[in-house]
Coordinates of C-alpha atoms in Angstrom, one line a residue:
X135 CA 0.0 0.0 0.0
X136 CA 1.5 3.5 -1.2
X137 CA 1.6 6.3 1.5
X138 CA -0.1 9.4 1.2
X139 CA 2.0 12.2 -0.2
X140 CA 3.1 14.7 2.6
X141 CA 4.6 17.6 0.6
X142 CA 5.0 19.8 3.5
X143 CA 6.2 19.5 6.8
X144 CA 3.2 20.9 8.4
X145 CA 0.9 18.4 6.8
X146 CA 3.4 15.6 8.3
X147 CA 2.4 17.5 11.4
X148 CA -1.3 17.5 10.9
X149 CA -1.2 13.5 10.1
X150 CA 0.7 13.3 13.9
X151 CA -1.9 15.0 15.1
X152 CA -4.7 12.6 14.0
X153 CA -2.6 9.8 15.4
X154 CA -2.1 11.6 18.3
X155 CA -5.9 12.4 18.7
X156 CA -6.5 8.4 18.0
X157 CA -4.0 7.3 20.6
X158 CA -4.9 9.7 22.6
X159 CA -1.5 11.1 23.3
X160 CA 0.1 14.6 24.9
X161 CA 1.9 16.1 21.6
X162 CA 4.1 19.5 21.3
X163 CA 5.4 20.9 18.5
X164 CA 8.2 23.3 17.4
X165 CA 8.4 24.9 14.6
X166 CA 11.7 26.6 12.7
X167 CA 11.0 28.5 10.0
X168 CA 13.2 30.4 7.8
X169 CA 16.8 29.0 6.2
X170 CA 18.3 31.1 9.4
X171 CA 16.3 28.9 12.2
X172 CA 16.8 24.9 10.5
X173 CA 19.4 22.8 11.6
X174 CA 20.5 22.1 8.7
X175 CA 21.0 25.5 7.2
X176 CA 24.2 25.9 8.6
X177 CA 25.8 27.7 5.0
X178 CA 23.0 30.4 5.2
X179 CA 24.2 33.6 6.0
X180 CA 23.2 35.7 8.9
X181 CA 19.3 36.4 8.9
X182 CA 19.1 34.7 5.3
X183 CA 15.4 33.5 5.7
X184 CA 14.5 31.9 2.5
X185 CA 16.7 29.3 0.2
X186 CA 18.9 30.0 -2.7
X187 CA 15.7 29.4 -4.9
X188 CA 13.8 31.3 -2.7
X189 CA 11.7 28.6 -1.0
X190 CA 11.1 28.9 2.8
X191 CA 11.6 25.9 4.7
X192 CA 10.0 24.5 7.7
X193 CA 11.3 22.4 10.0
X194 CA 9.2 20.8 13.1
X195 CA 10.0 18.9 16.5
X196 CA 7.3 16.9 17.5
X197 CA 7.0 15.2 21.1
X198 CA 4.3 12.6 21.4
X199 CA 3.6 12.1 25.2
X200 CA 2.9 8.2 26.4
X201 CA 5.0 5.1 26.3
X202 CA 7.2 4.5 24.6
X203 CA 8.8 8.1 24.2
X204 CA 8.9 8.9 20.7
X205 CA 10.2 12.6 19.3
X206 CA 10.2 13.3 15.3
X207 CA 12.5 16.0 14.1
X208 CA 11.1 16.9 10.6
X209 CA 13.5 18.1 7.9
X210 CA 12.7 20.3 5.0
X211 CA 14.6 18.0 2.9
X212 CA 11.7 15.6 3.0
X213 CA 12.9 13.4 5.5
X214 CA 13.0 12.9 9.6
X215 CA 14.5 11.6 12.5
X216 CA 12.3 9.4 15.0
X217 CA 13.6 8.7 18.3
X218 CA 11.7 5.9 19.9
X219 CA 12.5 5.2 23.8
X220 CA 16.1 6.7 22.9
X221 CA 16.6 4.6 19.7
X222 CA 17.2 6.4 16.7
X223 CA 16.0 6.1 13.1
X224 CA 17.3 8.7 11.0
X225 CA 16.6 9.1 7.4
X226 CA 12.7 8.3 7.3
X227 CA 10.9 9.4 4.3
X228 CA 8.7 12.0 5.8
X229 CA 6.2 10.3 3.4
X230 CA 6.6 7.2 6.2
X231 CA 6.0 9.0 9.5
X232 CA 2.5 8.7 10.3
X233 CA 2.5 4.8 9.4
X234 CA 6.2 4.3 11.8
X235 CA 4.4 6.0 14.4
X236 CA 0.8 4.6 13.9
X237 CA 3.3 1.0 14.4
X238 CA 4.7 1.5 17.3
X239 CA 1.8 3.2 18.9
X240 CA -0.1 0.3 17.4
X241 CA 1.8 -2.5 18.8
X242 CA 2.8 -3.5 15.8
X243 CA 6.8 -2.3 17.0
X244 CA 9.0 -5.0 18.3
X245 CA 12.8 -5.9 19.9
X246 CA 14.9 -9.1 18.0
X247 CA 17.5 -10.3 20.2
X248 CA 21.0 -11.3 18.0
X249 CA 23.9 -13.6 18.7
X250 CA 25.9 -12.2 15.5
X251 CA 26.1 -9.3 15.4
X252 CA 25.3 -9.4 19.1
X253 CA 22.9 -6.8 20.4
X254 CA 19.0 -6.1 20.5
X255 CA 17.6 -4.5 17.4
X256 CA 13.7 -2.8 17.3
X257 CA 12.2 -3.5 14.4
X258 CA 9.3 -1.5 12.5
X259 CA 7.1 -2.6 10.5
X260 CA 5.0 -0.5 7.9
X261 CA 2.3 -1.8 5.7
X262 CA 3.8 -2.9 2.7
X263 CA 7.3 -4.1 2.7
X264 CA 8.7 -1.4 4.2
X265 CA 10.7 -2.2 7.3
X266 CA 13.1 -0.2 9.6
X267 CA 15.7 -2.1 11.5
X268 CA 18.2 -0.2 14.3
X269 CA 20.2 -1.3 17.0
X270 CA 19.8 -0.5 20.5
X271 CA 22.4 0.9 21.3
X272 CA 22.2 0.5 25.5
X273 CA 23.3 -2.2 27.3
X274 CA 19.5 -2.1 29.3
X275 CA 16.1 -2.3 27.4
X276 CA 13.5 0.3 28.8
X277 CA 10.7 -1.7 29.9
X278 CA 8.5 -0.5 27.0
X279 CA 11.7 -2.0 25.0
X280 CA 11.6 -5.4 27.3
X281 CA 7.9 -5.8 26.4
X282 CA 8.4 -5.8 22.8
X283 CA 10.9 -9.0 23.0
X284 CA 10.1 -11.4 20.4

């Protein structure tokens, strides 16, 4: 199943609010707007709002309340970072927020245990065959993290 274009950052947002609302989750959201405020921007001069081709872009941090913790750092480069429980994902497809969020909110999140390479991985699933795969990189599991053992 395709996911639903998000062209802009703020309609990522909106789509974390509906998941938010169905969860019923705390969310905050901060938003950088302006070449001189994203984290990225770092080449832009000194109060140099808009991009060479004149584009403005927005950048949002969103913290969804409940367990497990889970932040999303949206880029304007069309991608994000999702923390979950302190594990790190970088490089999602903003197109694939909602539905990494809707999974782990949805149970659908879980830990792999590993003799080689050795360590504890969470594993996303997304509908289709999308999956995403990182290691945990703390000796301890959170106990959100211990629940999701498979």
């Amino acid at each position: 199943m395709a996911h639903p274009q998000l062209p802009t950052t703020e309609s990522a947002v909106t789509a974390l609010r509906e998941i938010a609302r169905e969860f019923n989750l705390e969310m905050a959201v901060t938003d950088d707007i302006g070449a001189d405020q994203t984290s990225r921007r770092t080449s832009s001069g000194a109060f140099t709002v808009l991009d060479a081709d004149g584009s403005l872009p927005h950048e949002a941090f969103v913290e969804l309340g409940g367990s497990p913790s889970v932040t999303v750092q949206l880029f304007p480069e069309d991608d994000a970072k999702i923390v979950v429980d302190g594990v790190e994902f970088h490089d999602v497809p903003r197109d694939s927020v909602p539905a990494f969020v809707r999974s782990v909110h949805g149970g659908l999140a879980y830990v792999k245990g590993r003799f080689f390479p050795p360590g504890w991985w969470l594993i996303v699933p997304l509908p289709g065959d999308e999956t995403y795969k990182e290691l945990v990189l703390d000796d301890t599991l959170t106990p959100w993290l211990s629940r999701k053992v498979r």
